[in-house]
CSV table of N, CA and C and ligand atoms in Angstrom, one decimal:
chain,number,residue,atom,x,y,z
A,159,MET,N,-26.5,-4.0,-26.4
A,159,MET,CA,-26.8,-3.6,-25.1
A,159,MET,C,-27.8,-4.3,-24.1
A,160,PRO,N,-27.0,-3.7,-22.5
A,160,PRO,CA,-27.2,-4.4,-21.5
A,160,PRO,C,-29.0,-4.5,-21.1
A,161,VAL,N,-29.4,-6.0,-20.2
A,161,VAL,CA,-30.8,-6.2,-20.3
A,161,VAL,C,-31.4,-5.2,-19.3
A,162,ARG,N,-32.3,-4.3,-19.3
A,162,ARG,CA,-32.6,-3.5,-18.3
A,162,ARG,C,-33.7,-4.4,-17.5
A,163,LYS,N,-33.6,-4.1,-15.9
A,163,LYS,CA,-34.5,-4.4,-15.3
A,163,LYS,C,-36.2,-4.4,-15.2
A,164,HIS,N,-36.1,-3.1,-15.6
A,164,HIS,CA,-37.9,-2.8,-15.5
A,164,HIS,C,-38.2,-2.2,-16.8
A,165,ARG,N,-39.7,-2.6,-17.1
A,165,ARG,CA,-40.0,-2.4,-18.3
A,165,ARG,C,-41.2,-1.5,-18.2
A,166,VAL,N,-41.3,-0.5,-18.7
A,166,VAL,CA,-43.0,0.2,-18.7
A,166,VAL,C,-43.4,0.6,-19.8
A,167,ALA,N,-44.9,0.2,-20.4
A,167,ALA,CA,-45.4,0.5,-21.3
A,167,ALA,C,-46.0,1.8,-21.6
A,168,VAL,N,-45.9,2.4,-22.3
A,168,VAL,CA,-46.4,4.0,-22.9
A,168,VAL,C,-47.3,4.1,-24.1
A,169,LEU,N,-48.6,4.0,-23.9
A,169,LEU,CA,-49.7,3.6,-25.1
A,169,LEU,C,-50.3,5.1,-24.9
A,170,MET,N,-50.6,5.6,-26.2
A,170,MET,CA,-51.3,6.7,-26.5
A,170,MET,C,-52.5,6.7,-28.0
A,171,GLY,N,-53.4,7.2,-27.6
A,171,GLY,CA,-54.8,6.9,-28.3
A,171,GLY,C,-54.2,7.4,-29.6
A,172,SER,N,-53.5,8.2,-30.3
A,172,SER,CA,-52.8,8.8,-31.4
A,172,SER,C,-52.0,8.7,-31.6
A,173,ASP,N,-51.1,9.0,-33.5
A,173,ASP,CA,-49.9,9.3,-33.3
A,173,ASP,C,-50.1,10.6,-33.0
A,174,SER,N,-50.6,11.6,-33.0
A,174,SER,CA,-50.9,13.3,-32.8
A,174,SER,C,-50.5,13.3,-31.0
A,175,ASP,N,-50.7,12.3,-30.4
A,175,ASP,CA,-50.4,12.2,-28.9
A,175,ASP,C,-48.5,12.4,-28.5
A,176,TYR,N,-48.2,11.7,-29.6
A,176,TYR,CA,-46.9,11.6,-29.7
A,176,TYR,C,-45.7,12.6,-28.8
A,177,PRO,N,-46.2,14.0,-29.4
A,177,PRO,CA,-44.9,14.8,-28.7
A,177,PRO,C,-45.5,15.7,-27.7
A,178,ILE,N,-46.5,14.9,-27.1
A,178,ILE,CA,-46.9,15.2,-25.6
A,178,ILE,C,-46.3,13.8,-25.0
A,179,MET,N,-46.8,12.7,-25.2
A,179,MET,CA,-46.4,11.7,-24.3
A,179,MET,C,-44.7,11.0,-24.3
A,180,LYS,N,-44.0,11.6,-25.4
A,180,LYS,CA,-42.7,11.6,-26.0
A,180,LYS,C,-41.8,11.9,-24.3
A,181,ALA,N,-42.6,12.9,-23.9
A,181,ALA,CA,-42.2,13.2,-22.3
A,181,ALA,C,-41.7,12.3,-21.4
A,182,ALA,N,-43.0,11.4,-21.5
A,182,ALA,CA,-42.9,10.2,-20.4
A,182,ALA,C,-41.4,9.1,-21.1
A,183,GLU,N,-41.9,9.1,-22.2
A,183,GLU,CA,-40.8,8.5,-23.0
A,183,GLU,C,-39.4,8.6,-22.6
A,184,ASP,N,-39.2,9.8,-22.6
A,184,ASP,CA,-38.0,10.4,-22.5
A,184,ASP,C,-37.3,10.3,-20.8
A,185,THR,N,-38.3,10.6,-20.1
A,185,THR,CA,-37.9,10.4,-18.5
A,185,THR,C,-37.5,9.2,-18.3
A,186,LEU,N,-38.5,8.2,-18.6
A,186,LEU,CA,-38.3,6.9,-18.2
A,186,LEU,C,-36.6,6.2,-18.7
A,187,GLU,N,-36.7,6.6,-20.0
A,187,GLU,CA,-35.2,6.5,-20.6
A,187,GLU,C,-34.2,6.7,-19.9
A,188,GLN,N,-34.1,8.0,-19.1
A,188,GLN,CA,-33.4,9.1,-18.7
A,188,GLN,C,-32.9,7.9,-17.3
A,189,PHE,N,-33.8,7.4,-16.7
A,189,PHE,CA,-33.7,6.2,-15.8
A,189,PHE,C,-33.3,5.0,-16.1
A,190,GLU,N,-32.7,5.1,-17.5
A,190,GLU,CA,-32.8,3.7,-18.0
A,190,GLU,C,-33.9,2.2,-17.8
A,191,ILE,N,-34.8,2.8,-17.7
A,191,ILE,CA,-36.1,2.0,-17.6
A,191,ILE,C,-36.5,1.9,-19.3
A,192,GLU,N,-36.5,0.1,-19.6
A,192,GLU,CA,-37.2,-0.3,-20.7
A,192,GLU,C,-38.5,0.4,-21.2
A,193,THR,N,-38.5,0.6,-22.5
A,193,THR,CA,-40.1,1.3,-22.7
A,193,THR,C,-40.7,0.7,-24.1
A,194,ASP,N,-42.0,0.3,-23.9
A,194,ASP,CA,-42.6,0.1,-25.0
A,194,ASP,C,-43.5,1.0,-25.1
A,195,VAL,N,-43.6,1.5,-26.2
A,195,VAL,CA,-44.3,2.3,-26.8
A,195,VAL,C,-45.4,2.5,-28.0
A,196,ARG,N,-46.5,2.6,-27.5
A,196,ARG,CA,-47.6,2.2,-28.7
A,196,ARG,C,-48.7,3.1,-28.9
A,197,VAL,N,-49.5,3.1,-30.0
A,197,VAL,CA,-50.3,3.7,-30.6
A,197,VAL,C,-51.6,2.8,-30.6
A,198,ILE,N,-52.2,3.1,-29.6
A,198,ILE,CA,-53.4,1.9,-29.2
A,198,ILE,C,-54.7,3.1,-29.1
A,199,SER,N,-55.8,3.0,-29.9
A,199,SER,CA,-56.6,3.5,-29.7
A,199,SER,C,-57.8,2.6,-28.9
A,200,ALA,N,-58.5,3.3,-27.7
A,200,ALA,CA,-59.4,2.0,-27.1
A,200,ALA,C,-60.9,2.1,-28.2
A,201,HIS,N,-61.0,3.2,-29.1
A,201,HIS,CA,-62.2,3.0,-29.7
A,201,HIS,C,-62.1,2.7,-30.9
A,202,ARG,N,-60.8,2.7,-31.6
A,202,ARG,CA,-60.3,2.9,-33.0
A,202,ARG,C,-59.9,1.9,-33.2
A,203,THR,N,-58.8,1.1,-32.2
A,203,THR,CA,-58.4,-0.2,-32.3
A,203,THR,C,-58.7,-1.0,-31.0
A,204,PRO,N,-59.7,-1.3,-30.6
A,204,PRO,CA,-59.8,-1.9,-29.4
A,204,PRO,C,-59.1,-3.4,-29.4
A,205,GLU,N,-58.9,-4.2,-30.2
A,205,GLU,CA,-58.3,-5.7,-30.2
A,205,GLU,C,-57.2,-5.6,-29.9
A,206,ARG,N,-56.6,-4.2,-30.8
A,206,ARG,CA,-54.9,-4.2,-30.5
A,206,ARG,C,-54.5,-3.9,-28.9
A,207,LEU,N,-55.5,-3.4,-28.1
A,207,LEU,CA,-55.5,-3.1,-26.6
A,207,LEU,C,-55.4,-4.6,-26.0
A,208,THR,N,-56.5,-5.5,-26.8
A,208,THR,CA,-56.7,-6.8,-25.3
A,208,THR,C,-55.3,-7.6,-26.1
A,209,ARG,N,-54.9,-7.4,-27.0
A,209,ARG,CA,-53.9,-8.5,-27.8
A,209,ARG,C,-51.8,-7.7,-27.1
A,210,PHE,N,-52.2,-6.6,-26.7
A,210,PHE,CA,-51.1,-5.8,-26.3
A,210,PHE,C,-51.3,-6.3,-24.7
A,211,LEU,N,-52.1,-6.0,-24.0
A,211,LEU,CA,-52.4,-6.4,-22.5
A,211,LEU,C,-52.1,-7.7,-22.7
A,212,ALA,N,-52.0,-9.0,-23.3
A,212,ALA,CA,-51.8,-10.1,-22.6
A,212,ALA,C,-50.3,-10.1,-22.7
A,213,GLU,N,-49.4,-9.4,-24.0
A,213,GLU,CA,-48.0,-9.6,-24.1
A,213,GLU,C,-47.2,-8.9,-22.8
A,214,ALA,N,-48.2,-7.8,-22.4
A,214,ALA,CA,-47.4,-6.9,-21.4
A,214,ALA,C,-47.9,-7.8,-20.0
A,215,GLU,N,-48.5,-8.3,-19.7
A,215,GLU,CA,-48.4,-9.4,-18.3
A,215,GLU,C,-47.4,-10.6,-18.8
A,216,GLU,N,-47.1,-10.9,-19.9
A,216,GLU,CA,-46.2,-11.7,-20.1
A,216,GLU,C,-45.1,-11.7,-19.8
A,217,ALA,N,-44.5,-10.1,-20.7
A,217,ALA,CA,-43.3,-9.5,-20.4
A,217,ALA,C,-43.1,-9.1,-19.0
A,218,GLY,N,-43.8,-9.1,-17.8
A,218,GLY,CA,-43.9,-8.6,-16.5
A,218,GLY,C,-43.4,-6.9,-16.8
A,219,VAL,N,-44.4,-6.1,-17.6
A,219,VAL,CA,-44.6,-4.9,-17.5
A,219,VAL,C,-44.8,-4.4,-16.2
A,220,ALA,N,-44.1,-3.3,-15.7
A,220,ALA,CA,-44.4,-2.9,-14.5
A,220,ALA,C,-45.7,-1.7,-14.1
A,221,ALA,N,-45.8,-1.0,-15.4
A,221,ALA,CA,-47.1,-0.2,-15.3
A,221,ALA,C,-47.1,0.4,-16.6
A,222,ILE,N,-48.2,0.7,-16.8
A,222,ILE,CA,-49.0,1.1,-18.1
A,222,ILE,C,-49.1,2.9,-18.0
A,223,ILE,N,-48.6,3.5,-18.7
A,223,ILE,CA,-48.7,4.9,-18.9
A,223,ILE,C,-49.6,5.3,-20.1
A,224,CYS,N,-50.9,5.9,-19.9
A,224,CYS,CA,-52.1,6.0,-21.1
A,224,CYS,C,-51.9,7.8,-21.3
A,225,GLY,N,-52.3,7.8,-22.4
A,225,GLY,CA,-52.1,9.4,-22.7
A,225,GLY,C,-53.4,9.3,-23.9
A,226,ALA,N,-54.5,10.3,-23.6
A,226,ALA,CA,-55.0,10.3,-24.7
A,226,ALA,C,-56.2,11.7,-24.1
A,227,GLY,N,-56.8,12.0,-25.5
A,227,GLY,CA,-57.7,13.2,-25.7
A,227,GLY,C,-58.9,13.2,-25.7
A,228,TRP,N,-59.7,14.2,-26.0
A,228,TRP,CA,-61.3,14.3,-26.2
A,228,TRP,C,-62.1,13.5,-24.8
A,229,ALA,N,-62.8,12.4,-25.2
A,229,ALA,CA,-63.5,11.4,-24.3
A,229,ALA,C,-62.5,10.4,-23.7
A,230,ALA,N,-61.7,10.7,-23.2
A,230,ALA,CA,-60.4,10.1,-23.2
A,230,ALA,C,-60.5,8.5,-22.2
A,231,HIS,N,-60.8,7.6,-22.9
A,231,HIS,CA,-61.2,6.3,-22.0
A,231,HIS,C,-59.8,5.5,-22.0
A,232,LEU,N,-58.9,5.6,-22.8
A,232,LEU,CA,-57.7,4.8,-22.6
A,232,LEU,C,-57.3,4.1,-21.6
A,233,ALA,N,-57.0,5.3,-20.9
A,233,ALA,CA,-56.5,4.6,-19.8
A,233,ALA,C,-57.6,3.6,-18.6
A,234,GLY,N,-58.9,4.1,-18.8
A,234,GLY,CA,-59.5,3.4,-17.9
A,234,GLY,C,-60.3,1.9,-18.4
A,235,VAL,N,-60.1,2.1,-20.1
A,235,VAL,CA,-60.1,0.6,-20.1
A,235,VAL,C,-59.1,-0.1,-20.2
A,236,THR,N,-58.2,0.6,-20.5
A,236,THR,CA,-56.9,-0.6,-20.4
A,236,THR,C,-57.0,-1.2,-18.1
A,237,ALA,N,-57.2,-0.4,-17.6
A,237,ALA,CA,-57.2,-0.6,-16.2
A,237,ALA,C,-58.2,-1.7,-16.1
A,238,ALA,N,-59.4,-1.9,-16.9
A,238,ALA,CA,-60.3,-2.5,-16.9
A,238,ALA,C,-59.8,-4.3,-17.6
A,239,HIS,N,-59.4,-4.1,-17.9
A,239,HIS,CA,-58.4,-5.6,-18.6
A,239,HIS,C,-57.0,-6.1,-18.2
A,240,THR,N,-56.6,-5.3,-17.0
A,240,THR,CA,-55.6,-5.5,-16.7
A,240,THR,C,-55.2,-5.4,-15.4
A,241,THR,N,-54.4,-6.2,-14.1
A,241,THR,CA,-54.2,-5.8,-12.9
A,241,THR,C,-52.8,-5.0,-12.9
A,242,ILE,N,-52.0,-4.9,-13.9
A,242,ILE,CA,-50.7,-3.8,-13.9
A,242,ILE,C,-51.6,-2.5,-13.8
A,243,PRO,N,-50.7,-1.6,-13.1
A,243,PRO,CA,-51.3,-0.5,-12.4
A,243,PRO,C,-51.0,0.5,-13.6
A,244,VAL,N,-52.2,1.4,-14.2
A,244,VAL,CA,-52.4,2.3,-14.9
A,244,VAL,C,-52.3,4.0,-14.7
A,245,LEU,N,-51.6,4.4,-15.5
A,245,LEU,CA,-51.6,6.1,-14.9
A,245,LEU,C,-52.1,6.7,-16.1
A,246,GLY,N,-52.6,7.4,-15.8
A,246,GLY,CA,-53.5,8.5,-17.2
A,246,GLY,C,-53.0,10.0,-17.4
A,247,VAL,N,-52.7,10.1,-18.5
A,247,VAL,CA,-52.3,11.5,-18.9
A,247,VAL,C,-53.2,12.1,-19.8
A,248,PRO,N,-54.2,13.0,-19.2
A,248,PRO,CA,-55.4,13.9,-20.4
A,248,PRO,C,-54.4,14.8,-21.6
A,249,ILE,N,-54.8,14.6,-22.3
A,249,ILE,CA,-54.1,15.2,-23.3
A,249,ILE,C,-55.0,16.6,-24.4
A,250,GLU,N,-54.4,17.7,-24.3
A,250,GLU,CA,-55.5,18.9,-24.6
A,250,GLU,C,-55.4,18.6,-26.1
A,251,SER,N,-56.0,18.2,-26.8
A,251,SER,CA,-56.2,18.0,-28.3
A,251,SER,C,-57.6,18.3,-28.8
A,252,SER,N,-58.7,18.8,-27.9
A,252,SER,CA,-59.8,18.8,-28.2
A,252,SER,C,-60.1,20.3,-27.9
A,253,PRO,N,-61.4,20.9,-28.8
A,253,PRO,CA,-61.6,22.0,-28.5
A,253,PRO,C,-62.1,22.7,-26.9
A,254,LEU,N,-62.1,21.6,-25.9
A,254,LEU,CA,-62.1,21.8,-24.6
A,254,LEU,C,-60.9,22.0,-23.5
A,255,ASN,N,-59.3,22.0,-24.8
A,255,ASN,CA,-58.2,21.8,-24.3
A,255,ASN,C,-57.9,20.9,-22.8
A,256,GLY,N,-58.3,19.9,-23.0
A,256,GLY,CA,-58.0,18.6,-22.3
A,256,GLY,C,-59.1,18.7,-21.0
A,257,MET,N,-59.7,19.5,-20.5
A,257,MET,CA,-61.0,19.2,-19.9
A,257,MET,C,-61.5,18.1,-19.7
A,258,ASP,N,-62.3,17.8,-20.9
A,258,ASP,CA,-62.9,16.5,-21.1
A,258,ASP,C,-62.0,15.2,-20.7
A,259,ALA,N,-60.6,15.1,-21.4
A,259,ALA,CA,-59.5,14.3,-21.1
A,259,ALA,C,-59.5,14.1,-19.6
A,260,LEU,N,-59.4,15.2,-18.9
A,260,LEU,CA,-59.4,15.3,-17.2
A,260,LEU,C,-60.3,14.8,-16.7
A,261,LEU,N,-61.4,15.0,-17.0
A,261,LEU,CA,-62.7,14.5,-16.2
A,261,LEU,C,-62.6,13.1,-16.6
A,262,ALA,N,-62.7,12.7,-18.2
A,262,ALA,CA,-63.0,11.4,-18.0
A,262,ALA,C,-61.8,10.4,-17.8
A,263,THR,N,-60.7,10.9,-17.4
A,263,THR,CA,-59.8,9.9,-17.4
A,263,THR,C,-59.5,10.1,-15.4
A,264,VAL,N,-59.8,10.8,-14.6
A,264,VAL,CA,-59.7,10.8,-13.4
A,264,VAL,C,-61.3,10.0,-13.1
A,265,GLN,N,-62.3,10.6,-13.5
A,265,GLN,CA,-63.3,10.0,-12.9
A,265,GLN,C,-63.7,8.8,-12.7
A,266,MET,N,-62.6,7.9,-12.4
A,266,MET,CA,-63.1,6.4,-12.5
A,266,MET,C,-64.1,6.2,-11.2
A,267,PRO,N,-65.1,5.4,-11.4
A,267,PRO,CA,-65.8,5.0,-10.3
A,267,PRO,C,-64.8,4.0,-9.2
A,268,GLY,N,-65.1,3.5,-8.1
A,268,GLY,CA,-64.3,2.6,-7.1
A,268,GLY,C,-64.3,1.3,-7.9
A,269,GLY,N,-63.2,0.9,-7.7
A,269,GLY,CA,-62.8,-1.0,-8.1
A,269,GLY,C,-61.8,-1.0,-9.1
A,270,ILE,N,-61.5,0.1,-10.1
A,270,ILE,CA,-60.4,0.1,-11.0
A,270,ILE,C,-59.6,1.3,-11.1
A,271,PRO,N,-58.8,1.5,-10.7
A,271,PRO,CA,-58.4,2.6,-10.4
A,271,PRO,C,-57.2,2.9,-11.7
A,272,VAL,N,-57.3,4.4,-11.5
A,272,VAL,CA,-56.4,5.0,-13.1
A,272,VAL,C,-55.5,6.2,-12.2
A,273,GLY,N,-54.7,6.5,-11.8
A,273,GLY,CA,-53.7,7.5,-11.2
A,273,GLY,C,-53.8,8.1,-12.0
A,274,THR,N,-54.4,9.4,-12.0
A,274,THR,CA,-54.3,10.4,-13.3
A,274,THR,C,-53.4,11.6,-12.7
A,275,LEU,N,-52.7,12.4,-13.7
A,275,LEU,CA,-51.9,13.2,-13.7
A,275,LEU,C,-52.2,14.3,-14.4
A,276,SER,N,-51.7,15.3,-14.3
A,276,SER,CA,-52.0,16.8,-15.0
A,276,SER,C,-51.7,16.8,-16.7
A,277,ILE,N,-52.8,17.4,-17.2
A,277,ILE,CA,-53.1,18.0,-18.5
A,277,ILE,C,-51.7,18.2,-19.1
A,278,GLY,N,-51.3,17.4,-20.4
A,278,GLY,CA,-49.9,17.2,-21.2
A,278,GLY,C,-48.9,17.2,-21.0
A,279,LYS,N,-47.7,18.0,-21.2
A,279,LYS,CA,-46.6,17.4,-21.2
A,279,LYS,C,-45.7,17.2,-19.8
A,280,GLY,N,-46.5,18.3,-18.9
A,280,GLY,CA,-46.3,17.6,-17.3
A,280,GLY,C,-46.6,16.9,-16.6
A,281,GLY,N,-47.9,16.3,-17.4
A,281,GLY,CA,-48.5,15.3,-16.3
A,281,GLY,C,-47.9,14.2,-17.2
A,282,ALA,N,-47.3,14.3,-18.5
A,282,ALA,CA,-46.4,12.7,-19.0
A,282,ALA,C,-45.2,12.6,-18.3
A,283,LYS,N,-44.4,13.6,-18.3
A,283,LYS,CA,-43.4,13.5,-17.4
A,283,LYS,C,-43.6,13.4,-15.9
A,284,ASN,N,-44.3,13.7,-15.4
A,284,ASN,CA,-44.6,13.3,-14.1
A,284,ASN,C,-45.2,11.5,-13.8
A,285,ALA,N,-46.0,11.2,-14.8
A,285,ALA,CA,-46.3,9.9,-14.7
A,285,ALA,C,-44.9,8.8,-14.8
A,286,ALA,N,-44.1,9.5,-15.4
A,286,ALA,CA,-43.0,8.7,-15.7
A,286,ALA,C,-42.1,8.6,-13.9
A,287,LEU,N,-41.9,9.6,-13.8
A,287,LEU,CA,-41.4,10.0,-12.6
A,287,LEU,C,-41.9,9.2,-11.3
A,288,LEU,N,-43.4,9.2,-11.3
A,288,LEU,CA,-44.2,8.7,-10.3
A,288,LEU,C,-44.1,7.1,-10.5
A,289,VAL,N,-44.0,6.2,-11.6
A,289,VAL,CA,-43.7,5.2,-12.0
A,289,VAL,C,-42.6,5.1,-11.2
A,290,VAL,N,-41.2,5.6,-11.3
A,290,VAL,CA,-39.9,5.6,-10.8
A,290,VAL,C,-40.0,5.7,-9.6
A,291,ALA,N,-40.6,6.1,-8.9
A,291,ALA,CA,-40.8,6.7,-7.2
A,291,ALA,C,-41.7,5.4,-7.1
A,292,PHE,N,-42.1,4.6,-7.5
A,292,PHE,CA,-42.9,3.3,-7.0
A,292,PHE,C,-41.6,2.1,-6.8
A,293,ILE,N,-41.6,2.1,-8.1
A,293,ILE,CA,-40.3,0.8,-8.7
A,293,ILE,C,-39.3,1.2,-7.7
A,294,ALA,N,-38.7,2.2,-7.2
A,294,ALA,CA,-38.0,3.0,-6.6
A,294,ALA,C,-37.5,2.4,-5.2
A,295,ARG,N,-38.8,2.0,-4.4
A,295,ARG,CA,-38.9,1.5,-3.3
A,295,ARG,C,-38.3,0.3,-3.2
A,296,PHE,N,-38.6,-0.7,-4.4
A,296,PHE,CA,-38.0,-2.1,-4.2
A,296,PHE,C,-36.7,-2.0,-5.0
A,297,ASP,N,-35.8,-1.2,-5.5
A,297,ASP,CA,-35.0,-1.0,-6.2
A,297,ASP,C,-33.8,0.3,-5.9
A,298,PRO,N,-33.0,-0.4,-4.9
A,298,PRO,CA,-31.9,0.7,-4.2
A,298,PRO,C,-31.1,1.6,-5.4
A,299,ASP,N,-30.6,1.1,-6.7
A,299,ASP,CA,-29.9,1.6,-7.3
A,299,ASP,C,-31.0,2.7,-8.0
A,300,LEU,N,-32.2,2.4,-8.4
A,300,LEU,CA,-33.2,3.2,-8.9
A,300,LEU,C,-33.3,4.4,-7.7
A,301,ALA,N,-33.7,4.1,-6.5
A,301,ALA,CA,-33.4,5.1,-5.9
A,301,ALA,C,-32.5,6.1,-5.6
A,302,LYS,N,-31.3,5.7,-5.7
A,302,LYS,CA,-30.5,6.6,-6.0
A,302,LYS,C,-30.6,7.6,-7.1
A,303,LYS,N,-30.7,7.0,-8.2
A,303,LYS,CA,-30.9,7.9,-9.5
A,303,LYS,C,-32.1,8.9,-8.9
A,304,LEU,N,-32.9,8.6,-8.5
A,304,LEU,CA,-34.2,9.6,-8.2
A,304,LEU,C,-33.6,10.8,-7.2
A,305,VAL,N,-33.0,10.0,-6.2
A,305,VAL,CA,-32.4,11.5,-5.4
A,305,VAL,C,-31.4,12.4,-6.1
A,306,GLU,N,-30.7,11.9,-6.7
A,306,GLU,CA,-29.8,12.6,-7.6
A,306,GLU,C,-30.4,13.4,-9.0
A,307,PHE,N,-31.8,13.0,-9.3
A,307,PHE,CA,-32.3,13.5,-10.5
A,307,PHE,C,-32.7,14.7,-9.6
A,308,ARG,N,-33.5,14.6,-8.3
A,308,ARG,CA,-33.9,15.7,-7.5
A,308,ARG,C,-32.7,16.9,-7.1
A,309,GLU,N,-31.4,16.3,-6.9
A,309,GLU,CA,-30.8,17.3,-6.5
A,309,GLU,C,-30.3,18.0,-7.8
A,310,ALA,N,-29.7,17.1,-9.0
A,310,ALA,CA,-29.8,18.1,-10.2
A,310,ALA,C,-30.9,19.1,-10.2
A,311,GLN,N,-32.0,18.9,-10.5
A,311,GLN,CA,-33.3,19.7,-10.3
A,311,GLN,C,-33.4,20.8,-9.7
A,312,SER,N,-32.7,20.5,-8.4
A,312,SER,CA,-32.8,22.1,-7.3
A,312,SER,C,-31.5,22.7,-8.0
A,313,ALA,N,-30.7,21.9,-8.4
A,313,ALA,CA,-29.0,22.9,-8.5
A,313,ALA,C,-29.8,23.9,-9.5
A,314,LYS,N,-30.4,23.5,-10.5
A,314,LYS,CA,-30.8,24.4,-11.6
A,314,LYS,C,-31.6,25.5,-11.3
A,315,VAL,N,-32.2,25.8,-10.0
A,315,VAL,CA,-33.2,26.9,-9.6
A,315,VAL,C,-32.1,27.8,-9.2
A,316,PRO,N,-32.2,28.9,-9.7
A,316,PRO,CA,-31.4,30.2,-9.3
A,316,PRO,C,-32.0,31.0,-7.8
A,317,GLU,N,-31.1,31.3,-7.2
A,317,GLU,CA,-31.6,32.1,-6.0
A,317,GLU,C,-32.0,33.2,-6.2
A,318,ARG,N,-31.6,33.9,-7.3
A,318,ARG,CA,-32.2,35.3,-7.6
A,318,ARG,C,-32.6,35.1,-8.7
A,319,PRO,N,-33.9,35.7,-9.5
A,319,PRO,CA,-34.2,35.8,-10.8
A,319,PRO,C,-33.6,36.8,-11.7
A,320,SER,N,-33.7,36.7,-12.8
A,320,SER,CA,-33.0,37.5,-13.9
A,320,SER,C,-33.8,37.7,-15.0
A,321,LEU,N,-33.5,38.6,-16.0
A,321,LEU,CA,-34.3,38.6,-17.2
A,321,LEU,C,-33.4,38.5,-18.0
B,277,LIG,C1,-58.2,11.0,-29.0
B,277,LIG,O1,-58.2,11.9,-30.0
B,277,LIG,C2,-56.4,10.6,-29.0
B,277,LIG,O2,-56.0,10.7,-27.9
B,277,LIG,C3,-56.1,12.0,-29.6
B,277,LIG,O3,-56.0,12.8,-28.5
B,277,LIG,C4,-57.6,13.2,-30.3
B,277,LIG,C5,-57.4,13.2,-31.5
B,277,LIG,O4,-56.8,12.1,-32.6
B,277,LIG,P1,-56.4,11.9,-33.9
B,277,LIG,O5,-57.6,12.5,-34.4
B,277,LIG,O6,-55.7,13.5,-34.2
B,277,LIG,O7,-55.8,10.6,-34.5
B,277,LIG,O8,-58.5,9.3,-29.3
């Protein structure tokens, strides 16, 4: 397999988040970005997170996408431990349908940013597309792929509705 130029990590607080976070992995894969996908809980496996971040710095990971539900602190704690850009995806796994995770992820005080996307699968997909867009500013091949992706997406929208 050819060596891939860019590497992005996708973390999730639980294995149960994977059906949602798979959208981030699949989208990155579509752009031939190498992914490192892990289950890391900020509260249940905190030492796994710090160990992983040391590896990620070493491996030149370009960005980290974190998905978590309930009182979702995975993205914030990850951002606290690294200067690698962190994006957060709130997951609708709680009785509050992700509103709790949205507020916990988005409401970071000034100083340690977490770029927060929408709740659920759409947010996971957009997190990957946002990472692609940032990297593409410095990688013309990736920029071309992103334009092609947008064109293909537009082409799938019908002019008229049908039942
Ligand atoms: C959060 O609690 C996880 O991110 C997940 O969304 C939620 C439920 O986790 P499990 O009880 O399914 O492991 O920490």
